[in-house]
Amino acid sequence: MNTLPHFDAVILADGEFPTADIPLQILREAKFLCCCDGAAAKAFAQGFMPDAIVGDGDSLTPEFKTRHAAIIHLESEQADNDLTKATRFCLEKGFRRIAYLGTTGKREDHTIGNIFLLPRYVRDFGIIPEIYTDHGWFSVVNGTTELNTFPGQQVSLFNVTARKIEGEGFVWQPYTYKELWQGTLNEAKGDRILLKTDGILVIFRTYLAKKT
């Protein structure tokens, strides 16, 4: 990954705290850091100062709530998880391009749920969301999309709503996947890939090329 995109805000969730260079750089350069409530203590412990802490507060001690009351925003409704509550909070502030960290690791059901919230955030909130892990990043594509890559970059495609998928620049030609696993573990041949779809895909790209 040559250059990082500009992000309006960074949301830190309560999964595994980032350790790789790229997500840590995103965290250090955050213009606005919003923590899901369980992640706030981790952020402070690692020397990061949240601008806001959003969630239902069930992971915060009374002493913590008192000490950081000025930046804590509690939402008691349980229809959405803390990641979505934090996203709505950032949306209300006008933030549209959001990087998500700490969304993976720990419980696998949380990881899968967080990843596949991205299409909802695009569809319902009109934002540009990307999840960054210690290995690569997830984003959403729809329609005709050209993406920068590099030879040997690992690329996985997860079909959410598309009834037609075509692609160029892949080692294995994409097709209209019927199952989530079918588009995984593909590879870029060069410095670009092109996708043509009539619906939403979630795409994962690695930071490093596959070792040979």
PDB file of N, CA and C in Angstrom, residues 10-14 32-40 50-60 64 68 71-77 80-93:
ATOM      1  N   VAL A  10     -11.651   8.322  12.522  1.00  0.00           N
ATOM      2  CA  VAL A  10     -11.259   6.936  12.791  1.00  0.00           C
ATOM      3  C   VAL A  10     -12.120   6.429  13.934  1.00  0.00           C
ATOM      4  N   ILE A  11     -12.702   5.248  13.752  1.00  0.00           N
ATOM      5  CA  ILE A  11     -13.474   4.609  14.818  1.00  0.00           C
ATOM      6  C   ILE A  11     -12.697   3.393  15.298  1.00  0.00           C
ATOM      7  N   LEU A  12     -12.427   3.342  16.592  1.00  0.00           N
ATOM      8  CA  LEU A  12     -11.706   2.226  17.206  1.00  0.00           C
ATOM      9  C   LEU A  12     -12.701   1.357  17.962  1.00  0.00           C
ATOM     10  N   ALA A  13     -12.807   0.091  17.555  1.00  0.00           N
ATOM     11  CA  ALA A  13     -13.709  -0.856  18.208  1.00  0.00           C
ATOM     12  C   ALA A  13     -12.937  -1.690  19.227  1.00  0.00           C
ATOM     13  N   ASP A  14     -13.672  -2.535  19.945  1.00  0.00           N
ATOM     14  CA  ASP A  14     -13.092  -3.262  21.072  1.00  0.00           C
ATOM     15  C   ASP A  14     -12.657  -4.673  20.698  1.00  0.00           C
ATOM     16  N   PHE A  32      -9.961  12.847  13.972  1.00  0.00           N
ATOM     17  CA  PHE A  32     -11.024  12.708  14.976  1.00  0.00           C
ATOM     18  C   PHE A  32     -11.082  11.241  15.337  1.00  0.00           C
ATOM     19  N   LEU A  33     -10.842  10.922  16.607  1.00  0.00           N
ATOM     20  CA  LEU A  33     -10.834   9.531  17.063  1.00  0.00           C
ATOM     21  C   LEU A  33     -12.066   9.283  17.923  1.00  0.00           C
ATOM     22  N   CYS A  34     -12.914   8.385  17.448  1.00  0.00           N
ATOM     23  CA  CYS A  34     -14.127   8.003  18.166  1.00  0.00           C
ATOM     24  C   CYS A  34     -13.970   6.553  18.613  1.00  0.00           C
ATOM     25  N   CYS A  35     -14.068   6.307  19.908  1.00  0.00           N
ATOM     26  CA  CYS A  35     -13.910   4.962  20.449  1.00  0.00           C
ATOM     27  C   CYS A  35     -15.268   4.366  20.815  1.00  0.00           C
ATOM     28  N   CYS A  36     -15.508   3.126  20.405  1.00  0.00           N
ATOM     29  CA  CYS A  36     -16.605   2.381  21.003  1.00  0.00           C
ATOM     30  C   CYS A  36     -16.258   2.206  22.476  1.00  0.00           C
ATOM     31  N   ASP A  37     -17.254   2.193  23.352  1.00  0.00           N
ATOM     32  CA  ASP A  37     -16.949   2.378  24.774  1.00  0.00           C
ATOM     33  C   ASP A  37     -15.918   1.391  25.309  1.00  0.00           C
ATOM     34  N   GLY A  38     -15.970   0.136  24.889  1.00  0.00           N
ATOM     35  CA  GLY A  38     -15.015  -0.838  25.396  1.00  0.00           C
ATOM     36  C   GLY A  38     -13.592  -0.625  24.930  1.00  0.00           C
ATOM     37  N   ALA A  39     -13.415   0.126  23.849  1.00  0.00           N
ATOM     38  CA  ALA A  39     -12.079   0.369  23.305  1.00  0.00           C
ATOM     39  C   ALA A  39     -11.405   1.586  23.924  1.00  0.00           C
ATOM     40  N   ALA A  40     -12.152   2.401  24.647  1.00  0.00           N
ATOM     41  CA  ALA A  40     -11.618   3.661  25.146  1.00  0.00           C
ATOM     42  C   ALA A  40     -10.448   3.451  26.107  1.00  0.00           C
ATOM     43  N   PRO A  50      -8.961   9.880  22.826  1.00  0.00           N
ATOM     44  CA  PRO A  50     -10.197   9.921  22.026  1.00  0.00           C
ATOM     45  C   PRO A  50     -10.834  11.312  22.045  1.00  0.00           C
ATOM     46  N   ASP A  51     -11.460  11.650  20.935  1.00  0.00           N
ATOM     47  CA  ASP A  51     -12.278  12.866  20.883  1.00  0.00           C
ATOM     48  C   ASP A  51     -13.694  12.582  21.355  1.00  0.00           C
ATOM     49  N   ALA A  52     -14.103  11.320  21.245  1.00  0.00           N
ATOM     50  CA  ALA A  52     -15.439  10.925  21.687  1.00  0.00           C
ATOM     51  C   ALA A  52     -15.430   9.448  22.032  1.00  0.00           C
ATOM     52  N   ILE A  53     -16.268   9.078  22.985  1.00  0.00           N
ATOM     53  CA  ILE A  53     -16.479   7.684  23.373  1.00  0.00           C
ATOM     54  C   ILE A  53     -17.976   7.432  23.263  1.00  0.00           C
ATOM     55  N   VAL A  54     -18.361   6.468  22.423  1.00  0.00           N
ATOM     56  CA  VAL A  54     -19.771   6.268  22.102  1.00  0.00           C
ATOM     57  C   VAL A  54     -20.157   4.815  22.338  1.00  0.00           C
ATOM     58  N   GLY A  55     -21.312   4.600  22.950  1.00  0.00           N
ATOM     59  CA  GLY A  55     -21.824   3.251  23.145  1.00  0.00           C
ATOM     60  C   GLY A  55     -22.861   3.228  24.239  1.00  0.00           C
ATOM     61  N   ASP A  56     -23.195   2.002  24.678  1.00  0.00           N
ATOM     62  CA  ASP A  56     -24.194   1.890  25.733  1.00  0.00           C
ATOM     63  C   ASP A  56     -23.595   1.997  27.125  1.00  0.00           C
ATOM     64  N   GLY A  57     -22.262   2.047  27.202  1.00  0.00           N
ATOM     65  CA  GLY A  57     -21.596   2.261  28.477  1.00  0.00           C
ATOM     66  C   GLY A  57     -21.451   1.035  29.338  1.00  0.00           C
ATOM     67  N   ASP A  58     -21.850  -0.139  28.832  1.00  0.00           N
ATOM     68  CA  ASP A  58     -21.805  -1.328  29.681  1.00  0.00           C
ATOM     69  C   ASP A  58     -20.391  -1.814  29.963  1.00  0.00           C
ATOM     70  N   SER A  59     -19.412  -1.317  29.191  1.00  0.00           N
ATOM     71  CA  SER A  59     -18.026  -1.721  29.406  1.00  0.00           C
ATOM     72  C   SER A  59     -17.230  -0.698  30.215  1.00  0.00           C
ATOM     73  N   LEU A  60     -17.890   0.361  30.667  1.00  0.00           N
ATOM     74  CA  LEU A  60     -17.200   1.445  31.371  1.00  0.00           C
ATOM     75  C   LEU A  60     -17.517   1.402  32.862  1.00  0.00           C
ATOM     76  N   PHE A  64     -14.580   5.591  35.511  1.00  0.00           N
ATOM     77  CA  PHE A  64     -14.174   5.992  34.164  1.00  0.00           C
ATOM     78  C   PHE A  64     -15.194   6.962  33.571  1.00  0.00           C
ATOM     79  N   HIS A  68     -14.202  10.886  32.453  1.00  0.00           N
ATOM     80  CA  HIS A  68     -14.226  11.265  31.037  1.00  0.00           C
ATOM     81  C   HIS A  68     -15.627  11.678  30.584  1.00  0.00           C
ATOM     82  N   ILE A  71     -16.519  13.635  27.216  1.00  0.00           N
ATOM     83  CA  ILE A  71     -16.417  13.085  25.856  1.00  0.00           C
ATOM     84  C   ILE A  71     -17.228  11.799  25.695  1.00  0.00           C
ATOM     85  N   ILE A  72     -17.945  11.393  26.718  1.00  0.00           N
ATOM     86  CA  ILE A  72     -18.742  10.165  26.646  1.00  0.00           C
ATOM     87  C   ILE A  72     -20.160  10.487  26.171  1.00  0.00           C
ATOM     88  N   HIS A  73     -20.618   9.722  25.196  1.00  0.00           N
ATOM     89  CA  HIS A  73     -21.959   9.904  24.630  1.00  0.00           C
ATOM     90  C   HIS A  73     -22.658   8.548  24.680  1.00  0.00           C
ATOM     91  N   LEU A  74     -23.560   8.387  25.621  1.00  0.00           N
ATOM     92  CA  LEU A  74     -24.220   7.110  25.840  1.00  0.00           C
ATOM     93  C   LEU A  74     -25.489   6.987  25.010  1.00  0.00           C
ATOM     94  N   GLU A  75     -25.670   5.798  24.428  1.00  0.00           N
ATOM     95  CA  GLU A  75     -26.900   5.465  23.709  1.00  0.00           C
ATOM     96  C   GLU A  75     -27.400   4.133  24.245  1.00  0.00           C
ATOM     97  N   SER A  76     -28.580   4.134  24.799  1.00  0.00           N
ATOM     98  CA  SER A  76     -29.077   2.936  25.469  1.00  0.00           C
ATOM     99  C   SER A  76     -29.786   1.963  24.539  1.00  0.00           C
ATOM    100  N   GLU A  77     -30.181   2.407  23.333  1.00  0.00           N
ATOM    101  CA  GLU A  77     -30.929   1.496  22.456  1.00  0.00           C
ATOM    102  C   GLU A  77     -30.059   0.312  22.046  1.00  0.00           C
ATOM    103  N   ASP A  80     -28.891  -1.510  17.499  1.00  0.00           N
ATOM    104  CA  ASP A  80     -27.605  -1.468  16.799  1.00  0.00           C
ATOM    105  C   ASP A  80     -26.473  -1.696  17.786  1.00  0.00           C
ATOM    106  N   ASN A  81     -25.336  -2.185  17.269  1.00  0.00           N
ATOM    107  CA  ASN A  81     -24.184  -2.376  18.142  1.00  0.00           C
ATOM    108  C   ASN A  81     -23.430  -1.060  18.305  1.00  0.00           C
ATOM    109  N   ASP A  82     -22.386  -1.090  19.142  1.00  0.00           N
ATOM    110  CA  ASP A  82     -21.636   0.138  19.425  1.00  0.00           C
ATOM    111  C   ASP A  82     -20.929   0.679  18.187  1.00  0.00           C
ATOM    112  N   LEU A  83     -20.529  -0.216  17.272  1.00  0.00           N
ATOM    113  CA  LEU A  83     -19.862   0.249  16.053  1.00  0.00           C
ATOM    114  C   LEU A  83     -20.801   1.128  15.232  1.00  0.00           C
ATOM    115  N   THR A  84     -22.050   0.727  15.131  1.00  0.00           N
ATOM    116  CA  THR A  84     -23.028   1.503  14.377  1.00  0.00           C
ATOM    117  C   THR A  84     -23.388   2.790  15.113  1.00  0.00           C
ATOM    118  N   LYS A  85     -23.476   2.726  16.427  1.00  0.00           N
ATOM    119  CA  LYS A  85     -23.731   3.939  17.206  1.00  0.00           C
ATOM    120  C   LYS A  85     -22.607   4.954  16.998  1.00  0.00           C
ATOM    121  N   ALA A  86     -21.368   4.485  17.008  1.00  0.00           N
ATOM    122  CA  ALA A  86     -20.232   5.377  16.768  1.00  0.00           C
ATOM    123  C   ALA A  86     -20.264   5.925  15.352  1.00  0.00           C
ATOM    124  N   THR A  87     -20.684   5.102  14.393  1.00  0.00           N
ATOM    125  CA  THR A  87     -20.780   5.553  13.002  1.00  0.00           C
ATOM    126  C   THR A  87     -21.833   6.639  12.861  1.00  0.00           C
ATOM    127  N   ARG A  88     -22.991   6.456  13.484  1.00  0.00           N
ATOM    128  CA  ARG A  88     -24.027   7.487  13.429  1.00  0.00           C
ATOM    129  C   ARG A  88     -23.536   8.788  14.066  1.00  0.00           C
ATOM    130  N   PHE A  89     -22.816   8.673  15.159  1.00  0.00           N
ATOM    131  CA  PHE A  89     -22.283   9.855  15.836  1.00  0.00           C
ATOM    132  C   PHE A  89     -21.346  10.616  14.887  1.00  0.00           C
ATOM    133  N   CYS A  90     -20.470   9.910  14.206  1.00  0.00           N
ATOM    134  CA  CYS A  90     -19.554  10.560  13.264  1.00  0.00           C
ATOM    135  C   CYS A  90     -20.300  11.142  12.070  1.00  0.00           C
ATOM    136  N   LEU A  91     -21.318  10.428  11.623  1.00  0.00           N
ATOM    137  CA  LEU A  91     -22.126  10.912  10.509  1.00  0.00           C
ATOM    138  C   LEU A  91     -22.796  12.233  10.862  1.00  0.00           C
ATOM    139  N   GLU A  92     -23.292  12.346  12.088  1.00  0.00           N
ATOM    140  CA  GLU A  92     -23.941  13.583  12.528  1.00  0.00           C
ATOM    141  C   GLU A  92     -22.972  14.760  12.549  1.00  0.00           C
ATOM    142  N   LYS A  93     -21.688  14.467  12.660  1.00  0.00           N
ATOM    143  CA  LYS A  93     -20.680  15.520  12.631  1.00  0.00           C
ATOM    144  C   LYS A  93     -20.215  15.848  11.205  1.00  0.00           C
TER     145      LYS A  93
END
